[in-house]
Short mmCIF file of C-alpha atoms in Angstrom, two decimals:
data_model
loop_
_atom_site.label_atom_id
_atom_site.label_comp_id
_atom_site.label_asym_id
_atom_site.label_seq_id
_atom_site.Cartn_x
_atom_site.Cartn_y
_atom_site.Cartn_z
CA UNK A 8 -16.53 -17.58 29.07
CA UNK A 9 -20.00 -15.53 27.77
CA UNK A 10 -18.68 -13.04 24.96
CA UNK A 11 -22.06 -11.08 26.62
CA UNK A 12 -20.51 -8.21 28.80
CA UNK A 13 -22.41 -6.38 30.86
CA UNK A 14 -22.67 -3.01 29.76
CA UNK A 15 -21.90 -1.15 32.91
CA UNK A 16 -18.46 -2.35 33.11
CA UNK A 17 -17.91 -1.37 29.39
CA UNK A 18 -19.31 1.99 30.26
CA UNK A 19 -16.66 2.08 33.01
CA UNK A 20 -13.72 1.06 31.02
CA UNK A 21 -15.01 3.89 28.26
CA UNK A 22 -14.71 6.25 31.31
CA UNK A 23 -11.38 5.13 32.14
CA UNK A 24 -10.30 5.62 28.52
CA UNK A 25 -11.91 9.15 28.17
CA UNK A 26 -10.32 10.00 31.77
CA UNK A 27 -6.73 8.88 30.59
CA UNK A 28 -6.92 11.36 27.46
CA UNK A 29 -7.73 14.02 29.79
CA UNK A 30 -6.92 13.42 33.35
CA UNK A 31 -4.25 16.39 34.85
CA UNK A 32 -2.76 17.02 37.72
CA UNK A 33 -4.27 19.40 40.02
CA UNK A 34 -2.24 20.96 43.40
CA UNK A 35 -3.34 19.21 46.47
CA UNK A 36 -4.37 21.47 49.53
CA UNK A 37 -1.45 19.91 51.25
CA UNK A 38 1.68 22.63 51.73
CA UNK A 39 3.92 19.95 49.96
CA UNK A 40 3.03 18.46 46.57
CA UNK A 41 2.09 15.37 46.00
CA UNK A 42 2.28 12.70 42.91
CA UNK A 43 -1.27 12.66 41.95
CA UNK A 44 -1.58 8.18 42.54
CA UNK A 45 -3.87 6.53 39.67
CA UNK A 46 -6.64 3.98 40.93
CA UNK A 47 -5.48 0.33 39.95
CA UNK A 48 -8.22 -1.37 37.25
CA UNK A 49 -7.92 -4.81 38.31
CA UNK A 50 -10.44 -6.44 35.46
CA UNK A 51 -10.02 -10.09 34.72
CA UNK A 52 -7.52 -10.06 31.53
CA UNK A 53 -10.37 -12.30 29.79
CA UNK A 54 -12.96 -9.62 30.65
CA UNK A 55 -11.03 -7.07 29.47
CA UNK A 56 -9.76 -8.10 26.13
CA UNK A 57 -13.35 -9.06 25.14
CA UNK A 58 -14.33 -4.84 25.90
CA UNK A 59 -11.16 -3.49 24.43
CA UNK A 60 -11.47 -5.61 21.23
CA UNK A 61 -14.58 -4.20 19.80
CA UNK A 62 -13.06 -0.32 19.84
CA UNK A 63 -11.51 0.99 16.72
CA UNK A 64 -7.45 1.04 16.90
CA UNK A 65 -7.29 5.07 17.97
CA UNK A 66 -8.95 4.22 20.94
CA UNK A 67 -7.44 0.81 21.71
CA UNK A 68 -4.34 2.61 21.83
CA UNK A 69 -5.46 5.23 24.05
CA UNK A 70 -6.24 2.71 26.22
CA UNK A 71 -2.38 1.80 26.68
CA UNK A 72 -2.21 5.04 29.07
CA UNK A 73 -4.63 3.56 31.59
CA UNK A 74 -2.20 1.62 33.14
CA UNK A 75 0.69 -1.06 32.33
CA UNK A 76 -1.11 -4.12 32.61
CA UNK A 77 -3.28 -2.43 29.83
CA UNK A 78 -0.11 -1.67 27.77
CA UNK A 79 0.61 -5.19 28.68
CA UNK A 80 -1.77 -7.08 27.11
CA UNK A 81 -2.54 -4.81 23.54
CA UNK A 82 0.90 -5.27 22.65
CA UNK A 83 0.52 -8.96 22.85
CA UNK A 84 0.20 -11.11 19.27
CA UNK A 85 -2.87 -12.72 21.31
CA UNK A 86 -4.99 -9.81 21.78
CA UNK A 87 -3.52 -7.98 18.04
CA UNK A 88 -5.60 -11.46 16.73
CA UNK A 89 -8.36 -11.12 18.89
CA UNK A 90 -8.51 -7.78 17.86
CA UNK A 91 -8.61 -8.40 14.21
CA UNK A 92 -10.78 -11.73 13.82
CA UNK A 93 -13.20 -9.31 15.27
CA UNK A 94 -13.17 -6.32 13.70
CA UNK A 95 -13.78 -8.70 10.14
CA UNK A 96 -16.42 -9.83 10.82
CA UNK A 97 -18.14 -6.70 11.45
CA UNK A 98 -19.97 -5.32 8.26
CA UNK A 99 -20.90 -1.93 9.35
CA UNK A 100 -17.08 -0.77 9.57
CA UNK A 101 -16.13 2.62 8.48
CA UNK A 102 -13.74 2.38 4.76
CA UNK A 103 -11.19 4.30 4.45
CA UNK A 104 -8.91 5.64 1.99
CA UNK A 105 -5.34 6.31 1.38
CA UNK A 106 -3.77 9.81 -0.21
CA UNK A 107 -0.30 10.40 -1.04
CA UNK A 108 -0.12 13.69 -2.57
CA UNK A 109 2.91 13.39 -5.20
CA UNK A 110 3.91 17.33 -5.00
CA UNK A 111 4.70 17.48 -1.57
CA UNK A 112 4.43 14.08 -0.18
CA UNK A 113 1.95 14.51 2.51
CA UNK A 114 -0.18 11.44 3.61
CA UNK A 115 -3.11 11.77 4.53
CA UNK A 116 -6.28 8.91 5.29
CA UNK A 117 -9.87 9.93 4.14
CA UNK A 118 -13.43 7.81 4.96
CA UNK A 119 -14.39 6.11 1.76
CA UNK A 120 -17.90 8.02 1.20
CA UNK A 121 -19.55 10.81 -0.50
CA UNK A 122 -17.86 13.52 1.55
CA UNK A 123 -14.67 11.98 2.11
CA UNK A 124 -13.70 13.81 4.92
CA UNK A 125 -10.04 13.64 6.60
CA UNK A 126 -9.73 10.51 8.83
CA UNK A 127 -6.29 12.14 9.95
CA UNK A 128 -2.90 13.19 8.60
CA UNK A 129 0.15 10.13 9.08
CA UNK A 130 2.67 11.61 10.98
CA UNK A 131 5.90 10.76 9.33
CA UNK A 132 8.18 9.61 11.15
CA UNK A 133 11.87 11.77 11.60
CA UNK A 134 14.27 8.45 11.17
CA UNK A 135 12.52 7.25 7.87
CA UNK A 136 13.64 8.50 4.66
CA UNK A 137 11.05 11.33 3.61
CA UNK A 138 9.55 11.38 -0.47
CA UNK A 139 10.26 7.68 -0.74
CA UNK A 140 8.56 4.93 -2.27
CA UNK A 141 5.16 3.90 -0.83
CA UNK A 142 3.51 0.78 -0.58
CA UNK A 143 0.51 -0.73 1.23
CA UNK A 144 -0.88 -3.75 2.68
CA UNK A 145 -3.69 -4.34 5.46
CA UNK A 146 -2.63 -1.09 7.68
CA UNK A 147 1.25 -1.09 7.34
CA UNK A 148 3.14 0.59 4.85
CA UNK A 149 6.70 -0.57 3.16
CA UNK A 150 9.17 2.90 2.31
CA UNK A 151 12.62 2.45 0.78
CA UNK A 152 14.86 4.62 -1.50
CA UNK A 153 15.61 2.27 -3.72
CA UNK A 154 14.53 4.04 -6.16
CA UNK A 155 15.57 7.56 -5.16
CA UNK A 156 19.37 8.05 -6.06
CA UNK A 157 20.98 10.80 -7.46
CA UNK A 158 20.52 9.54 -11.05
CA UNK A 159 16.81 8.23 -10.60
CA UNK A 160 15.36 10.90 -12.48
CA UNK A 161 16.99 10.16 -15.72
CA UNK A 162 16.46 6.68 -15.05
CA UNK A 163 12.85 6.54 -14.65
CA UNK A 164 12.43 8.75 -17.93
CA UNK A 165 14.99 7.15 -20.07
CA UNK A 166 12.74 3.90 -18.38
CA UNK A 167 9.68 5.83 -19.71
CA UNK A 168 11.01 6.13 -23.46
CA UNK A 169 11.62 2.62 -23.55
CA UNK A 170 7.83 1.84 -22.84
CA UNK A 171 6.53 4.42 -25.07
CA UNK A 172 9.06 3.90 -27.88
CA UNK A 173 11.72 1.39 -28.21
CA UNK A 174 14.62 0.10 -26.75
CA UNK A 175 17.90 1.98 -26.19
CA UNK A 176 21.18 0.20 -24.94
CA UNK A 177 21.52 -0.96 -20.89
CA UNK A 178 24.45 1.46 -20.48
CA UNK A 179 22.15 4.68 -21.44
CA UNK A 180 19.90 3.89 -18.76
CA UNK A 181 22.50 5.54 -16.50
CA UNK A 182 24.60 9.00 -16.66
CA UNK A 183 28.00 8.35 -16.20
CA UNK A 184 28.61 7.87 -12.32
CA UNK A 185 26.01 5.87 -10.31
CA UNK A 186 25.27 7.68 -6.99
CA UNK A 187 25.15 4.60 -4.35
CA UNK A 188 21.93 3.48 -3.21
CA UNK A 189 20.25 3.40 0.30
CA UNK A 190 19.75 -0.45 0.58
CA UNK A 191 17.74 -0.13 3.62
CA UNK A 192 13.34 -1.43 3.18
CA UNK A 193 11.28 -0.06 6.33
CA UNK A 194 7.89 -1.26 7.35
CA UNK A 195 5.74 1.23 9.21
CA UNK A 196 2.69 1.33 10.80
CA UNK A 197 1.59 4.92 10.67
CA UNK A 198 -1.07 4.48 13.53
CA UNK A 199 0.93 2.77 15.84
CA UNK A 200 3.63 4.84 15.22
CA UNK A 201 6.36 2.20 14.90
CA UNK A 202 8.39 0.99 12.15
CA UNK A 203 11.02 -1.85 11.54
CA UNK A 204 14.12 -2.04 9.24
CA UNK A 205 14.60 -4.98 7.85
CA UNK A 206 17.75 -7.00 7.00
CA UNK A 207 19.11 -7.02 3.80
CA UNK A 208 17.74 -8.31 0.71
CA UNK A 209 20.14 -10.90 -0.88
CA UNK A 210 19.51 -8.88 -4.19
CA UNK A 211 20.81 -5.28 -2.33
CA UNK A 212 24.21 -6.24 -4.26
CA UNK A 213 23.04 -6.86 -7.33
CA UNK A 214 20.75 -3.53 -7.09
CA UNK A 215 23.80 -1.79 -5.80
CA UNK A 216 25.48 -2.20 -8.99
CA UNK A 217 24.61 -1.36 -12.86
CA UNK A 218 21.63 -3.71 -13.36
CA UNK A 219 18.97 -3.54 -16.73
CA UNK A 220 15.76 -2.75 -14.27
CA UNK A 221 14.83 -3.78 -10.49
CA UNK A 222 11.51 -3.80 -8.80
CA UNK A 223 9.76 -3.46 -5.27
CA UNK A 224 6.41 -5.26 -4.36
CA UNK A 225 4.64 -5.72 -0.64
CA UNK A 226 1.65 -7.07 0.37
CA UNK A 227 -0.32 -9.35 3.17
CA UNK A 228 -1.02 -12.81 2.99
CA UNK A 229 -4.42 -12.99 5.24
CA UNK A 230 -4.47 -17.01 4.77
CA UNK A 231 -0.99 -17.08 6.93
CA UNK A 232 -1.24 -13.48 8.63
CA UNK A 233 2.16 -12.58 6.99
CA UNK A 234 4.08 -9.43 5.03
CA UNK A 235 5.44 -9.90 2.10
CA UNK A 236 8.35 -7.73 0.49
CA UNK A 237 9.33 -9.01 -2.87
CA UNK A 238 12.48 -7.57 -4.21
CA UNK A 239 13.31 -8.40 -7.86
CA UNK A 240 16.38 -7.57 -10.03
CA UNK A 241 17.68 -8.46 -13.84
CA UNK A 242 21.44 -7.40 -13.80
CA UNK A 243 23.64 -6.72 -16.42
CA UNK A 244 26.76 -8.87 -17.22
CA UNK A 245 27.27 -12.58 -17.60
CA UNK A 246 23.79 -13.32 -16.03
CA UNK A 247 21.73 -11.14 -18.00
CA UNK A 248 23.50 -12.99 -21.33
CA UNK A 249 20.86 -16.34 -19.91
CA UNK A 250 17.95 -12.96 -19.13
CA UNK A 251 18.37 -14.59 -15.12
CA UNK A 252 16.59 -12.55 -12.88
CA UNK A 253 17.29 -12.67 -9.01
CA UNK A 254 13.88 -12.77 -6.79
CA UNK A 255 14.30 -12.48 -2.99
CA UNK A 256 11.48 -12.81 -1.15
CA UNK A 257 11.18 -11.37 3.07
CA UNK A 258 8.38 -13.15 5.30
CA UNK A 259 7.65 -10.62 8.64
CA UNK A 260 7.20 -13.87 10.49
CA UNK A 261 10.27 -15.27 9.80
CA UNK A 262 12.16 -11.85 9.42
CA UNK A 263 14.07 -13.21 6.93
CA UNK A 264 14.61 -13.41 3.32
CA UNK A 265 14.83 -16.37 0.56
CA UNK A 266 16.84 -16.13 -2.69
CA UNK A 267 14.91 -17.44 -5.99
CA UNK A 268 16.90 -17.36 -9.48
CA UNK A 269 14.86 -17.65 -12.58
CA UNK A 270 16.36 -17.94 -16.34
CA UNK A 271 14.71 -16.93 -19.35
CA UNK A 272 12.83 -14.00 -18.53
CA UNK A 273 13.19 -12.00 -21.47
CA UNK A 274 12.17 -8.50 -20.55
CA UNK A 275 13.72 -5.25 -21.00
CA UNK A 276 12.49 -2.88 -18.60
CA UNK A 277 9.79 -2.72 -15.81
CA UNK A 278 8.08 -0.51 -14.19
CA UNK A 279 10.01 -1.41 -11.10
CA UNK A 280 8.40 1.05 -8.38
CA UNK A 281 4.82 0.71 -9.91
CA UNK A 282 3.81 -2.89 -8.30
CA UNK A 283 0.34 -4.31 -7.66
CA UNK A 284 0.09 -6.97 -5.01
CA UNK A 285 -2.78 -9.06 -4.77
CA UNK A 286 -3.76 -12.68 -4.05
CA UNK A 287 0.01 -13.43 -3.10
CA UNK A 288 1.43 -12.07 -6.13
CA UNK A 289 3.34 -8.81 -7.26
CA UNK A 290 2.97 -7.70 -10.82
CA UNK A 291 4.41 -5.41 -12.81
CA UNK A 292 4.20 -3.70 -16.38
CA UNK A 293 7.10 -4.01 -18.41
CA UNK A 294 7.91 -4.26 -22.32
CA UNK A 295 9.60 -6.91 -24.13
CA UNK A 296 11.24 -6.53 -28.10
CA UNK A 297 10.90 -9.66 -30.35
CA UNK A 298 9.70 -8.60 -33.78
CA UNK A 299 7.99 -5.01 -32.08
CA UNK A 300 7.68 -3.42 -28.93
CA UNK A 301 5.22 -6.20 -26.49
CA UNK A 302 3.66 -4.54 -23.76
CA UNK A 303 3.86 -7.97 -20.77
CA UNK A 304 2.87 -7.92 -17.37
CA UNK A 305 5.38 -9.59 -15.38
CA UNK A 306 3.35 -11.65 -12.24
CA UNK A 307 5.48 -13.29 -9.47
CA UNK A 308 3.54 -15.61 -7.15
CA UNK A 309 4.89 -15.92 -3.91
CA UNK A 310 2.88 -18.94 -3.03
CA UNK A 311 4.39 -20.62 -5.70
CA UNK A 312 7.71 -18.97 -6.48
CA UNK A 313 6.79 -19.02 -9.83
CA UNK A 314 7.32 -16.16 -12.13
CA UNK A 315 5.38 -15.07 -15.55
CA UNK A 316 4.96 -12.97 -18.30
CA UNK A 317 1.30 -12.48 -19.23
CA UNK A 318 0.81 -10.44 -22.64
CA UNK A 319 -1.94 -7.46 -23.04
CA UNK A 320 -4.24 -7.31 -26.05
CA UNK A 321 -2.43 -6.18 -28.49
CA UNK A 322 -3.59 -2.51 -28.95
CA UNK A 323 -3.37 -1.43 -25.27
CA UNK A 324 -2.06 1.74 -25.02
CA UNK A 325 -0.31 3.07 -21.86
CA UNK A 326 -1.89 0.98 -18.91
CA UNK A 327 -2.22 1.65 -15.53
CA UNK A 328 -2.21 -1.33 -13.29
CA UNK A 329 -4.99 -1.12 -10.34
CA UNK A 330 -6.19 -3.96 -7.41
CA UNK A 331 -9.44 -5.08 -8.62
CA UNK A 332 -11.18 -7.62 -6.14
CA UNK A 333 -8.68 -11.19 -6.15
CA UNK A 334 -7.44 -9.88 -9.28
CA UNK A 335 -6.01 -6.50 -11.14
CA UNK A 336 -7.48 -4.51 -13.36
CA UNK A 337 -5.74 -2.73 -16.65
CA UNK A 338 -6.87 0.59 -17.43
CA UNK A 339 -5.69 2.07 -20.72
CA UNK A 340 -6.19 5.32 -22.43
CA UNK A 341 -6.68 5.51 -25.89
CA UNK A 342 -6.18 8.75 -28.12
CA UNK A 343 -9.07 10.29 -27.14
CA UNK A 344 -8.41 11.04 -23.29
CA UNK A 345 -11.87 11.04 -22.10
CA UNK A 346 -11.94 7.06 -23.47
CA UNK A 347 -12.51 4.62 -20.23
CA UNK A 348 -11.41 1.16 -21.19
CA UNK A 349 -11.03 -1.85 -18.67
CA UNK A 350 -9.31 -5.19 -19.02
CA UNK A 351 -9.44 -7.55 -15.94
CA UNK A 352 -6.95 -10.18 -15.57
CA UNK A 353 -8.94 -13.72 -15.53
CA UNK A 354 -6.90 -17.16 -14.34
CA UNK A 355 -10.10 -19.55 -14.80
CA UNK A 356 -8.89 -21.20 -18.05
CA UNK A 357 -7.88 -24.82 -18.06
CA UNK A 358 -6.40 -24.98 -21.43
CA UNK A 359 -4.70 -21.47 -21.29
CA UNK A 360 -3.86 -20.04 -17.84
CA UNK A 361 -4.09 -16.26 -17.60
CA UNK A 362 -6.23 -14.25 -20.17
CA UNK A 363 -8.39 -10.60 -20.71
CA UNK A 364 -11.18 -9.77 -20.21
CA UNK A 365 -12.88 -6.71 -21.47
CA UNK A 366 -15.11 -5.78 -18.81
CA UNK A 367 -15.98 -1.75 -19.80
CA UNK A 368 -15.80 0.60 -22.76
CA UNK A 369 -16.90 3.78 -22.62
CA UNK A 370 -16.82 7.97 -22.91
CA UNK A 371 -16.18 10.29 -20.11
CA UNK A 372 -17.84 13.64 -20.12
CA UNK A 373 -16.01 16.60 -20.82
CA UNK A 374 -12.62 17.43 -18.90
CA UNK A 375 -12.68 13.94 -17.24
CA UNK A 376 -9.21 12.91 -17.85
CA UNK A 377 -9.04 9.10 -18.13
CA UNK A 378 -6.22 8.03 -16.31
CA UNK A 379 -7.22 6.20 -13.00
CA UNK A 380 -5.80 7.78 -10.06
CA UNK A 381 -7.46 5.12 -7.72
CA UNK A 382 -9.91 2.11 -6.66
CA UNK A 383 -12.03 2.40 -3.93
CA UNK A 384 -13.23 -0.22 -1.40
CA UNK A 385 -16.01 -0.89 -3.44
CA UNK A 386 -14.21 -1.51 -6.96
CA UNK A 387 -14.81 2.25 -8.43
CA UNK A 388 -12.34 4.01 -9.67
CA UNK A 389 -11.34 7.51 -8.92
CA UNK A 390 -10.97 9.98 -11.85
CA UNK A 391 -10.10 13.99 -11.77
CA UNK A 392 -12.83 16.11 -13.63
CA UNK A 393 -10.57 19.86 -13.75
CA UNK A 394 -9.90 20.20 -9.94
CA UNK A 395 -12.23 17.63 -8.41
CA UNK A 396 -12.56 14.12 -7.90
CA UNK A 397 -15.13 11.99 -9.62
CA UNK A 398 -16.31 8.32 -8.93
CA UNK A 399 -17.09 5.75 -11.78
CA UNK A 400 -19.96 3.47 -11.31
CA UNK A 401 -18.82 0.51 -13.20
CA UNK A 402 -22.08 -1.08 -13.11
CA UNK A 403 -24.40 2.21 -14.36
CA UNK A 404 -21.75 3.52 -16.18
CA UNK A 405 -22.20 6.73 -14.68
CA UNK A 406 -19.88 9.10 -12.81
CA UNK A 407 -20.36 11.14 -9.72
CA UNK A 408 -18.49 13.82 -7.69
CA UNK A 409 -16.18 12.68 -5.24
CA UNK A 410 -14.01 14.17 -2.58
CA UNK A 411 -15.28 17.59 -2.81
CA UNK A 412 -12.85 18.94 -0.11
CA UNK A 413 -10.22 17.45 -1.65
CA UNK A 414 -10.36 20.20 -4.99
CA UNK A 415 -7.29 21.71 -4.42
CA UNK A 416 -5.06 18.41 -4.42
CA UNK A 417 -5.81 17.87 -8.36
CA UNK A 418 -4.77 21.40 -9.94
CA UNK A 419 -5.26 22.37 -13.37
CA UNK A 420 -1.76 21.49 -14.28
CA UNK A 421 -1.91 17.97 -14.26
CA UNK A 422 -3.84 18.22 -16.95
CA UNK A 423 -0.61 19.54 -19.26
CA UNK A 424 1.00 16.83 -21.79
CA UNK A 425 3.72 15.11 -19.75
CA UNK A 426 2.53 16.07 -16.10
CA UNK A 427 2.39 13.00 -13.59
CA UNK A 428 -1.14 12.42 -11.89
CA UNK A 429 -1.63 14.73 -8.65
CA UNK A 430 -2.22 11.52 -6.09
CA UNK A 431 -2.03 8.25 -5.66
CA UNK A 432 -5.18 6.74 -3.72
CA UNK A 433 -5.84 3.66 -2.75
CA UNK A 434 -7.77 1.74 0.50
CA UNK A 435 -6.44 1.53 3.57
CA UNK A 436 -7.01 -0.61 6.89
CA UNK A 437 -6.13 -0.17 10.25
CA UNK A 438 -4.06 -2.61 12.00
CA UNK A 439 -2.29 -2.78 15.86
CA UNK A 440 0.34 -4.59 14.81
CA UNK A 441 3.67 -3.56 16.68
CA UNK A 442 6.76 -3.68 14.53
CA UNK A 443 8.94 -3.37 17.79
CA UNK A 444 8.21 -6.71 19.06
CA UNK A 445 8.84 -10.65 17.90
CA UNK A 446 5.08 -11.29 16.35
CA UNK A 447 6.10 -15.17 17.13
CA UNK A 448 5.95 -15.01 20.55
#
């Protein structure tokens, strides 16, 4: 069939579409009231896939009111593919960013450009566990409380000592009575508005007890069209005497999990809800204590089902993991907090595997505090200058004000010793996939 459509019937569907957004019910002359009947829109299912497929996802879904047959055939895996394959190989689509405002939890999707105007606010919804942790991956997002039980506060700081200043023993990373935890992982697509829970993790037990650290991870594997959710957990007791960790490992396709045990894995604590997922792998930061404190990043390949410790240069400082490209990118702060340094993880090596690179050194202007809160599409990251936004140029070196109507979601008090950064940003995509139906069928 010619992918050519003729452009009055895609003006006529667009018609259709705007009509279904707006269409009401008027009262007919007729003394008794009458259902207002719909016209039928028999297009060839072909014919119609091919127009539907090059709209943006808002108004793909509108076009699910038009009539069931429409409904029909969006929902299918078929036309979600068709729908996508297309879209990527577009270059002039619109970017867009994601904003999770730490005070108050609101999400919020921005274009990726100068202005950075509101896309739209993400409805949350009413059954999912609200100020959770967030992760994304190619338009969904994964929310759990795992890491939000009564005791998580002390947790996370006494977790925060440990990284900045030594070890303390496994039992004071707890206050007396553990609270229990709520094992359940949700994936969500915000646009869509649908959302899964997913089965248990193997690990939930060992997370539901006293364990030395756990972590979350999730991310898309494009070269299988597959969600990831890596759950990982080093418990205390006879297993942690071999430093066994427990890795289990859910697949959206399969909507099911695999159990991986690894031995060895000398690490004290992790970042746990901090991951960065790309190229099939989660990693986290995490410190290790041989002869002094050993700042490691902790990489788990789920290609592979492999896990490793990669070291940092030995003078980083407080880094901040960030996608960069196929890679990640370290930022670290040094005591001067307008310093901008950049390691990016490199793999090429024959003879030694994963090493740093130092891509950028440099000085920020004045009040640009030099903590990354973000990377954008393009590999910039975002940076808060007193209550804006600024952009880094990586290449020129140069910085530039960002998000302008976005002043008031960076205030002044971040800047305070101890305060944690305003926002978390990072890209976002939209997807139609619907988490209420087998993706396999």
């Amino acid at each position: 069939m010619s992918s050519k459509i003729s452009s009055s019937k895609h003006r006529k569907i667009l018609k259709m579409i705007s009509f279904s957004k707006h269409k009401k019910v008027t009262k007919l002359s007729s003394s008794k009231h009458r259902k207002m009947q719909m016209p039928s829109y028999n297009f060839p299912e072909e014919i119609l896939a091919e127009i539907i497929k090059r709209l943006p996802v808002k108004y793909v879904l509108r076009c699910t009111s038009v009539q069931k047959s429409w409904y029909r055939l969006i929902k299918t895996p078929v036309f979600i593919a068709l729908h996508t394959d297309f879209h990527k190989m577009l270059t002039d689509q619109p970017k867009y960013l994601f904003f999770l405002n730490m005070r108050d939890h609101l999400l919020t999707v921005r274009f990726d450009d100068v202005k950075c105007q509101e896309y739209g606010t993400l409805k949350y919804p009413i059954d999912l566990p609200n100020h959770a942790w967030y992760a994304l991956a190619n338009g969904l997002i994964c929310v759990s409380l795992m890491f939000d039980n009564g005791d998580s506060r002390y947790y996370f700081n006494q977790c925060r000592n440990v990284l900045s200043h030594g070890p303390v023993p496994v039992s004071s990373l707890f206050n007396g009575t553990r609270s229990c935890y709520d094992s359940k992982i949700h994936l969500w697509n915000p646009l869509v508005q649908k959302y899964k829970t997913l089965p248990d993790s193997p690990c939930m037990s060992l997370t539901s007890r006293d364990n030395q650290w756990k972590g979350l991870a999730f991310g898309f594997l494009p070269e299988i069209n597959d969600y990831v959710v890596v759950h990982i957990v080093k418990p205390c007791g006879s297993e942690a005497e071999n430093h066994s960790v427990f890795i289990s490992v859910y697949s959206l396709n399969t909507n099911s999990w695999k159990k991986i045990r690894q031995d060895n894995v000398d690490i004290n604590v992790i970042k746990g809800n901090e991951a960065v997922f790309v190229n099939g792998a989660a990693f986290w930061v995490g410190v290790r204590y041989l002869e002094h404190r050993d700042p490691i990043v902790m990489c788990f390949d789920t290609k592979t089902d492999i896990l490793r410790l990669i070291r940092f240069p030995d003078w980083v400082f407080g880094p901040v993991m960030r996608p960069f490209g196929q890679s990640i990118a370290c930022f670290c702060e040094s005591d001067e907090r307008n310093d901008f340094i950049m390691w990016v993880l490199k793999d090429d090596d024959p003879m030694n595997g994963f090493y740093w690179e130092n891509t950028m050194s440099g000085t920020l202007s004045e009040n640009v505090r030099g903590k990354v809160l973000g990377v954008r599409n393009n590999g910039e990251p975002i940076l808060a200058k007193l209550s804006n936004l600024i952009s880094y140029n990586l290449d020129k070196r140069e910085e530039y004000d960002f998000a302008d109507s976005c002043d008031s979601r960076t205030p002044f008090s971040y800047y305070e010793e101890g305060c944690r950064p305003p926002l978390v940003i990072t890209p976002f995509s939209e997807t139609l996939l619907w988490l209420d139906i087998d993706q396999n069928e």
